[in-house]
Short mmCIF file of C-alpha atoms in Angstrom, two decimals:
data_model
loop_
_atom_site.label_atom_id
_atom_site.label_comp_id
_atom_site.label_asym_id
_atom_site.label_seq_id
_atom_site.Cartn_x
_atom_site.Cartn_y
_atom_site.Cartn_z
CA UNK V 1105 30.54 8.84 13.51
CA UNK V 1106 29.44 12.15 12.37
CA UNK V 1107 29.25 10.93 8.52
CA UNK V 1108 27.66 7.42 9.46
CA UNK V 1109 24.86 9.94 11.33
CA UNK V 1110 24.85 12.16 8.31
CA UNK V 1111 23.81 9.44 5.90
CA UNK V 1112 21.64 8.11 8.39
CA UNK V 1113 19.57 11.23 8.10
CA UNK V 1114 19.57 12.06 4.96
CA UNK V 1115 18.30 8.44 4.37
CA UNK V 1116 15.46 9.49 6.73
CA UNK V 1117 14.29 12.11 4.34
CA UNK V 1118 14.95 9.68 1.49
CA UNK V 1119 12.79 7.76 2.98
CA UNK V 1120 10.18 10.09 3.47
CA UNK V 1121 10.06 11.61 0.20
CA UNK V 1122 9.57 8.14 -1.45
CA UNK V 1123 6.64 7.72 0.87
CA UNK V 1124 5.09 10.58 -0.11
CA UNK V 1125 5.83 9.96 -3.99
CA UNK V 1126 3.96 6.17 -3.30
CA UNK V 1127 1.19 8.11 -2.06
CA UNK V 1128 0.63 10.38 -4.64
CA UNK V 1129 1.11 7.69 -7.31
CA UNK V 1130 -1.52 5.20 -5.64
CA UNK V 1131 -3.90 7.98 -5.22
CA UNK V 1132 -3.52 9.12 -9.44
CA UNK V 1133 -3.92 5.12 -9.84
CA UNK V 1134 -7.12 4.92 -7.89
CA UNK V 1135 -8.34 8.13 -9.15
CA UNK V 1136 -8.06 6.92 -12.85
CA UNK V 1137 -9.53 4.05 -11.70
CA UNK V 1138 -12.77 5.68 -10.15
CA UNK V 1139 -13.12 7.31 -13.64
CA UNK V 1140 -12.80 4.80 -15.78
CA UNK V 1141 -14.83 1.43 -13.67
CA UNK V 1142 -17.59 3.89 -12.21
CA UNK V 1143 -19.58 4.26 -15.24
CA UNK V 1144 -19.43 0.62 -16.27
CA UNK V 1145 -20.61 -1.02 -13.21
CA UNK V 1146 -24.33 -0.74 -13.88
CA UNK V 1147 -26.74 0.77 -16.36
CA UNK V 1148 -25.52 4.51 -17.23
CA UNK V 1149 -23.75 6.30 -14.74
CA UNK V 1150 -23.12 4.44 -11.22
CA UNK V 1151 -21.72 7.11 -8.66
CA UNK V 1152 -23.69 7.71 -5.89
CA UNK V 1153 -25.85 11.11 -6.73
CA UNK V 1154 -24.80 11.18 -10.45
CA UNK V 1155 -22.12 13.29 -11.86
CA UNK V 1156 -22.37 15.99 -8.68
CA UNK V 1157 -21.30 13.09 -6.51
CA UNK V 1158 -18.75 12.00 -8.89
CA UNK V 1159 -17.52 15.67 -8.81
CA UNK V 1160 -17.76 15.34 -4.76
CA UNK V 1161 -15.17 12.32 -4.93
CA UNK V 1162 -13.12 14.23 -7.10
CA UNK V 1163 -12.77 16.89 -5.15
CA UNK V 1164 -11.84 15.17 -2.22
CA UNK V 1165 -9.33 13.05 -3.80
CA UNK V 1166 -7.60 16.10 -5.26
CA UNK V 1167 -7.54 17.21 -1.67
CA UNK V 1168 -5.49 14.47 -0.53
CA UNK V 1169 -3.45 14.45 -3.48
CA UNK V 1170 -2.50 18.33 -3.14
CA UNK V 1171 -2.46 17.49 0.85
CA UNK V 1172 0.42 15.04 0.41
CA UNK V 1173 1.97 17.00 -2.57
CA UNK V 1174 2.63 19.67 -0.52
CA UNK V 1175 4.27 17.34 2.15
CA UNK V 1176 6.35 16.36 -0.52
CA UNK V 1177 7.26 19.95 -1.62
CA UNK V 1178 8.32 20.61 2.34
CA UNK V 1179 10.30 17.41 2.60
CA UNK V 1180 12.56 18.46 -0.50
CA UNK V 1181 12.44 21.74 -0.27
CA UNK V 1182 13.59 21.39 3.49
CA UNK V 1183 17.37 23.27 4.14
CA UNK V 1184 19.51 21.28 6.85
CA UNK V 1185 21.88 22.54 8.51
CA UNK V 1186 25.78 21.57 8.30
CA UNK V 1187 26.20 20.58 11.70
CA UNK V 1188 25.05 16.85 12.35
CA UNK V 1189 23.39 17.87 16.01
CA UNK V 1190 21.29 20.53 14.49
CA UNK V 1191 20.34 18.27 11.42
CA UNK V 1192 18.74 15.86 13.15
CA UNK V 1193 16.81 17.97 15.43
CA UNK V 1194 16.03 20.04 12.24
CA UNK V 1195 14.41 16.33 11.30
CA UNK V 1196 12.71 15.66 14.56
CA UNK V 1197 10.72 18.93 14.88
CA UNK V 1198 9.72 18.09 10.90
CA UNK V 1199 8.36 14.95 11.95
CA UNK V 1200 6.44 15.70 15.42
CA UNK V 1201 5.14 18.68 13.13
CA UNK V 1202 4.44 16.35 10.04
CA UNK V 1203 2.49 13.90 12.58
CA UNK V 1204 0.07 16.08 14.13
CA UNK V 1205 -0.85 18.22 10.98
CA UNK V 1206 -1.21 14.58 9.16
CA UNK V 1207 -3.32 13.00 12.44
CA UNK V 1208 -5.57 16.29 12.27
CA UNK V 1209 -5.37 16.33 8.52
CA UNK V 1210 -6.98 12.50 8.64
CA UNK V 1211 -9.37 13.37 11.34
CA UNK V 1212 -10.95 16.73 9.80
CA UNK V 1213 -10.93 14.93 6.79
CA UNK V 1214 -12.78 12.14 6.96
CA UNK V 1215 -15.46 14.25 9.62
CA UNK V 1216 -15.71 16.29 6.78
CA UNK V 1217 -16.40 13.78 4.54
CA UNK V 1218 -18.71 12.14 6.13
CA UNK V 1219 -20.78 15.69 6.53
CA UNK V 1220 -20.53 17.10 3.05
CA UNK V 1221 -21.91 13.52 2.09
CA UNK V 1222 -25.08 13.72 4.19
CA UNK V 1223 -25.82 17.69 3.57
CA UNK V 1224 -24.78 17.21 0.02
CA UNK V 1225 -27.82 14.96 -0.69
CA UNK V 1226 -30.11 16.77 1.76
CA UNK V 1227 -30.08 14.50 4.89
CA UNK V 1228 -27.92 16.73 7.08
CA UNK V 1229 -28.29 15.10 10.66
CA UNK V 1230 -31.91 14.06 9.70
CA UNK V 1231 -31.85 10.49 10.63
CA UNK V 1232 -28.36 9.91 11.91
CA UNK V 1233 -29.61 7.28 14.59
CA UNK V 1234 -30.37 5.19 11.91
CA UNK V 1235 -28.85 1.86 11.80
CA UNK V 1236 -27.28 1.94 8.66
CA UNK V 1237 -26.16 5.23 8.87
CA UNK V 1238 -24.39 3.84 12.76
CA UNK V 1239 -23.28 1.26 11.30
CA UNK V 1240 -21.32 3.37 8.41
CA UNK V 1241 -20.19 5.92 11.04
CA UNK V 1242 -18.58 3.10 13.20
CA UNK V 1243 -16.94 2.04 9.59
CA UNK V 1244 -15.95 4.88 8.98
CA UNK V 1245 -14.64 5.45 12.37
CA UNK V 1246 -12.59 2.31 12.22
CA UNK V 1247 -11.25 2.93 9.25
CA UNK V 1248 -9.95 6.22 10.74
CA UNK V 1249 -8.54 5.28 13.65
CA UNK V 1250 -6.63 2.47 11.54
CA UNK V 1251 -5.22 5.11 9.28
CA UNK V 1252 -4.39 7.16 12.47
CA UNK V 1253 -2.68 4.04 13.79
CA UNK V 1254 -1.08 3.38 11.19
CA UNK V 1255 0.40 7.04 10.26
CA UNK V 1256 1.67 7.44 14.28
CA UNK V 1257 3.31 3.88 14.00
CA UNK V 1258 5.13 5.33 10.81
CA UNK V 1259 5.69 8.84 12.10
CA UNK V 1260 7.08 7.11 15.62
CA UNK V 1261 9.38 4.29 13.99
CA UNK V 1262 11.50 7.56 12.45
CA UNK V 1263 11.54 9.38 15.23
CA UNK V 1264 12.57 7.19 17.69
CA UNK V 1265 15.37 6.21 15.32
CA UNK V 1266 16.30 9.50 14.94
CA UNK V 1267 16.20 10.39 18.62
CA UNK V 1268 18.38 7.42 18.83
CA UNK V 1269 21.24 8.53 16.22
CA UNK V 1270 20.58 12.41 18.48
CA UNK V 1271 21.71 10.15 21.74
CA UNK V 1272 24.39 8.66 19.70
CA UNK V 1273 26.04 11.97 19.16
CA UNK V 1274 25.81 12.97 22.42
CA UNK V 1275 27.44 10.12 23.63
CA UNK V 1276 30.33 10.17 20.96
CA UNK V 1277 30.63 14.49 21.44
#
């Protein structure tokens, strides 16, 4: 049982280094994309704010790629132990880390997104009871607590799997 659990975690972390690798490669994709379409949509140069707001987006995108690079870094730089018991907890306390600095990562995020935006072409909170600008927040907040959703149902699917393989052992030991 103890090998069946060992390859069961270590295809946890497989699992999770892929994911991060996807993510990275998507964002380079989209990133080369926002270079290259931007400037073609329209007459001269399209980004909102000109190329200080294209420099904005950059920015933030290299945020999030460095962001999830780093996750990457801790996944494979991660040492387990030898012992199966202390492996997987080693791999739960990673994850219930992992999912709180990602859910605060996403929520500070796109806050500060949405700030840097409005003081970075001199609205600050001038006019945030504006309709358009409620109806972008309540995008934008949507769109947030989707990603949330979506990053806890990932985060939660592994652990309770692993917590399950962690009962497993104690009920075989």
């Amino acid at each position: 049982i103890e090998a069946v659990l060992n390859g069961k975690a270590t295809d946890t972390i497989t699992s999770l280094k892929k994911k991060y690798e996807k993510t990275i490669s998507r964002m380079l994709t989209g990133m080369l994309l926002i270079i290259f379409v931007f400037p073609f949509l329209s007459d001269g140069f399209s980004y909102p704010g000109s190329i200080n707001g294209f420099a904005k987006a950059m920015f933030f995108y290299l945020v999030l790629i460095l962001f999830y690079w780093a996750k990457l870094k801790s996944v494979s730089n991660l040492e387990l132990s030898d012992h199966i018991k202390e492996r997987l907890e080693q791999i739960l306390t990673m994850l219930n880390k992992n999912l709180q600095i990602e859910f605060f990562f996403v929520l500070i995020f796109f806050a500060g997104f949405i700030l840097v935006g409005r003081f970075f072409y001199g609205h600050g909170l001038e006019g945030i009871f504006k309709p358009e600008v409620v109806a972008g927040a309540g995008i934008s907040v949507l769109f947030t607590g989707l990603m949330l959703f979506f990053i806890n149902k990932h985060y939660k699917k592994h652990i309770s799997e692993l917590e399950g393989y962690l009962a497993e052992y104690n009920n075989a030991f």
